Amino acid sequence: MLLYNSATRKREEFIPHVEGKVSMYTCGPTVYHFAHIGNLRTYMMEDVLEKYLRYAGYDVTRVMNITDVGHLSSDADEGEDKMLKGARREKKTVMEIAKFYTDAFFADCDKLNIKTPDIIQPATGCIPEYISMIETLLEKGYAYEAGGNIYFDTSKLEKYYIFNDFKEEDLDVGVREGVEADGNKRNKADFVLWFTKSKFDDQELKWESPWGIGYPGWHIECSGISLKYLGEYLDIHCGGIDNAFPHHTNEIAQSEACIGHEWCKYWVHVLHLNTNSGKMSKSKGEFLTVSLLEEKGYDPMVYRFFCLQSHYRKSLVFSWENMDNAVVAYNKLIARIAALDPDSGDAVDTEAFETLRAGFVKAMDNDMNTSLAVTALYDVLKAKVSDATKLALIENYDTVLSLSLLDRANALRKKEEEKKAAEAKALADAAADPFVAEILSAIEARKAAKKAKNFAEADRIRDELAAKGVTLIDTAQGTTYKID
Ligand code: AMP
Ligand code: ZN
């Protein structure tokens, strides 16, 4: 498989550290609010990557953190803890907020068929691990104490800016209005490993440490959790593109300084989902959540389909119009699958199966080209192979795409069968009534009279029925009636 590696800015052949096994780490949500559908685009594309690696035969272990402490308003370690802000907004404790939004996050993931990673670790659960890492960094001379906090010294590294295209000035971008730069830092790019001093004294969660009571920085959490569960050689680290800098850059700095060798080989970043007016936000404009999609009548699967139709390394614009187009395309796809006969009794043509499947694999092997993988689904529907072969292929691809294709098609087929059965029953019930039987036979007689151009007879029949309180209605589909 070719995978684009943001660290080398190249598409590279994916070769895991241990043959047949993949260790994968995902930066999890900061649980101070609902996830917006942009956040969920990232988790969805990571889910496809994990599922495809399993599909390709790898034994994958995937770990994700839950950020419940230390993520400040600015990614450059300044401002207030996002969790504390969330707690104040809702007049709850930080732990109540964390529990509520963690549950909400997994409920959203469920609706989008995003599998839960093998290991989920809240950041507050690994404090001893962060402390031990920070101790090592201090011992090795990569960290210093200033103004009560412990900082990572980026000047000690030969190369800090891994993902390039980022410069020191970019750090200012992360510093929002009303947030002052931290004067304790020796270098602008230095970042906090452990806080004991902050302007925000009402920080709820604090722990004992060799440097005083405090709390960890956001970046150390992901390094600590990843090293704990996945060891010193990580195959893939994922996140949204905004995580590349400073978060992932800092993760690399502290992890490699600690272990003394290269840590993670492949860095996969998902580009953002934007709105027509720009960046997606939780505070400004419409807060786009999965619940909002549902309230507006959209099946979450349509949103997944919408995302899979474009490549993860391209930013994607969300609009209601784009969603409407995705609804039409998804429903058409489901209708075509529902039209296949699941009870044909035909055997699956294994040769045709493998030939067609090669198209899907080729698309996915090419840096996870899900848009071509979706095209491969249409190729199956168009192919001159049995319905049994088509259904087997669709089921196979959907173990990766997770678009609920067969479930939705079965549900549609069942609905159509129920509709037909209800219509047939209504006809049979009506025909069993002697008066209705008389009307139906009169309608037939009138139809025959009209065909024979005996319009006088046709009118006579209509008038006779009218006298009995029956009005005939002629439509393009035939004649129906109404009993007054
Ligand atoms: P957060 O909860 O803010 O830590 O973000 C969770 C994940 O969503 C991270 O991997 C972010 O990089 C990613 N993310 C944030 N905004 C967007 C967006 N507009 N589109 C796609 N992913 C995003
Ligand atoms: Zn992270």
PDB file of C-alpha atoms in Angstrom, residues 24-36 38-40 42-44 46 62-71 75 82-83 98 101-102 105-106 109 114-117 119-123 130 218-219 221-223 225-226 236-240 242-243 247-248 251 267-268 282:
ATOM      1  CA  MET A  24      -1.624   2.930  15.091  1.00  0.00           C
ATOM      2  CA  TYR A  25      -2.234   5.984  17.262  1.00  0.00           C
ATOM      3  CA  THR A  26      -5.013   8.521  16.868  1.00  0.00           C
ATOM      4  CA  CYS A  27      -5.302  11.874  18.621  1.00  0.00           C
ATOM      5  CA  GLY A  28      -8.677  11.691  20.285  1.00  0.00           C
ATOM      6  CA  PRO A  29     -11.266  14.374  20.984  1.00  0.00           C
ATOM      7  CA  THR A  30     -11.028  17.119  23.562  1.00  0.00           C
ATOM      8  CA  VAL A  31     -14.249  16.377  25.403  1.00  0.00           C
ATOM      9  CA  TYR A  32     -15.402  19.888  26.305  1.00  0.00           C
ATOM     10  CA  HIS A  33     -18.166  20.029  23.699  1.00  0.00           C
ATOM     11  CA  PHE A  34     -19.836  17.945  21.001  1.00  0.00           C
ATOM     12  CA  ALA A  35     -17.638  16.917  18.075  1.00  0.00           C
ATOM     13  CA  HIS A  36     -18.488  18.821  14.904  1.00  0.00           C
ATOM     14  CA  GLY A  38     -15.361  18.239  10.629  1.00  0.00           C
ATOM     15  CA  ASN A  39     -13.763  16.454  13.608  1.00  0.00           C
ATOM     16  CA  LEU A  40     -15.768  13.396  12.627  1.00  0.00           C
ATOM     17  CA  THR A  42     -11.016  12.973  10.486  1.00  0.00           C
ATOM     18  CA  TYR A  43     -12.151  10.040  12.664  1.00  0.00           C
ATOM     19  CA  MET A  44     -14.061   8.529   9.751  1.00  0.00           C
ATOM     20  CA  GLU A  46      -8.865   7.118  10.129  1.00  0.00           C
ATOM     21  CA  ARG A  62      -5.134   1.081  17.533  1.00  0.00           C
ATOM     22  CA  VAL A  63      -4.975   3.411  20.504  1.00  0.00           C
ATOM     23  CA  MET A  64      -6.798   6.684  21.007  1.00  0.00           C
ATOM     24  CA  ASN A  65      -6.625   9.161  23.865  1.00  0.00           C
ATOM     25  CA  ILE A  66      -9.453  11.220  25.247  1.00  0.00           C
ATOM     26  CA  THR A  67      -8.207  14.711  26.105  1.00  0.00           C
ATOM     27  CA  ASP A  68      -9.837  15.560  29.414  1.00  0.00           C
ATOM     28  CA  VAL A  69      -7.124  17.864  30.766  1.00  0.00           C
ATOM     29  CA  GLY A  70      -4.371  20.194  29.562  1.00  0.00           C
ATOM     30  CA  HIS A  71      -5.644  21.291  26.117  1.00  0.00           C
ATOM     31  CA  ASP A  75      -2.566  25.069  20.824  1.00  0.00           C
ATOM     32  CA  LYS A  82     -10.728  24.037  27.290  1.00  0.00           C
ATOM     33  CA  MET A  83     -12.265  21.574  29.751  1.00  0.00           C
ATOM     34  CA  ALA A  98     -15.734  14.824  30.261  1.00  0.00           C
ATOM     35  CA  TYR A 101     -19.055  14.522  25.924  1.00  0.00           C
ATOM     36  CA  THR A 102     -17.063  11.278  25.792  1.00  0.00           C
ATOM     37  CA  PHE A 105     -18.607  11.348  20.960  1.00  0.00           C
ATOM     38  CA  PHE A 106     -18.916   7.561  20.861  1.00  0.00           C
ATOM     39  CA  CYS A 109     -19.110   7.532  16.037  1.00  0.00           C
ATOM     40  CA  ILE A 114     -16.778   4.440  13.149  1.00  0.00           C
ATOM     41  CA  LYS A 115     -15.339   1.485  15.035  1.00  0.00           C
ATOM     42  CA  THR A 116     -14.103   2.130  18.577  1.00  0.00           C
ATOM     43  CA  PRO A 117     -10.291   1.789  18.682  1.00  0.00           C
ATOM     44  CA  ILE A 119      -7.672   0.963  23.459  1.00  0.00           C
ATOM     45  CA  ILE A 120      -9.241   4.210  24.650  1.00  0.00           C
ATOM     46  CA  GLN A 121      -7.259   6.091  27.258  1.00  0.00           C
ATOM     47  CA  PRO A 122      -8.445   9.256  29.007  1.00  0.00           C
ATOM     48  CA  ALA A 123      -5.447  11.552  29.501  1.00  0.00           C
ATOM     49  CA  TYR A 130       3.896  11.658  31.898  1.00  0.00           C
ATOM     50  CA  TRP A 218      -1.602  18.521  26.113  1.00  0.00           C
ATOM     51  CA  HIS A 219       1.257  17.249  23.921  1.00  0.00           C
ATOM     52  CA  GLU A 221      -0.413  13.092  26.852  1.00  0.00           C
ATOM     53  CA  CYS A 222      -0.307  11.610  23.381  1.00  0.00           C
ATOM     54  CA  SER A 223       3.376  10.689  23.638  1.00  0.00           C
ATOM     55  CA  ILE A 225      -0.178   7.111  26.062  1.00  0.00           C
ATOM     56  CA  SER A 226       1.266   5.974  22.761  1.00  0.00           C
ATOM     57  CA  ILE A 236       1.160   5.188  12.024  1.00  0.00           C
ATOM     58  CA  HIS A 237       0.135   8.353  13.843  1.00  0.00           C
ATOM     59  CA  CYS A 238      -3.018  10.085  12.619  1.00  0.00           C
ATOM     60  CA  GLY A 239      -4.861  13.313  13.202  1.00  0.00           C
ATOM     61  CA  GLY A 240      -6.405  16.280  11.459  1.00  0.00           C
ATOM     62  CA  ASP A 242      -4.220  21.257  12.311  1.00  0.00           C
ATOM     63  CA  ASN A 243      -2.585  18.727  14.665  1.00  0.00           C
ATOM     64  CA  HIS A 247       0.899  19.224  18.520  1.00  0.00           C
ATOM     65  CA  HIS A 248       2.512  16.436  16.465  1.00  0.00           C
ATOM     66  CA  GLU A 251       5.009  14.896  20.249  1.00  0.00           C
ATOM     67  CA  TRP A 267       2.263  10.487   9.740  1.00  0.00           C
ATOM     68  CA  VAL A 268      -1.208  10.592   8.226  1.00  0.00           C
ATOM     69  CA  LYS A 282     -17.987  25.133  17.613  1.00  0.00           C
TER      70      LYS A 282
END
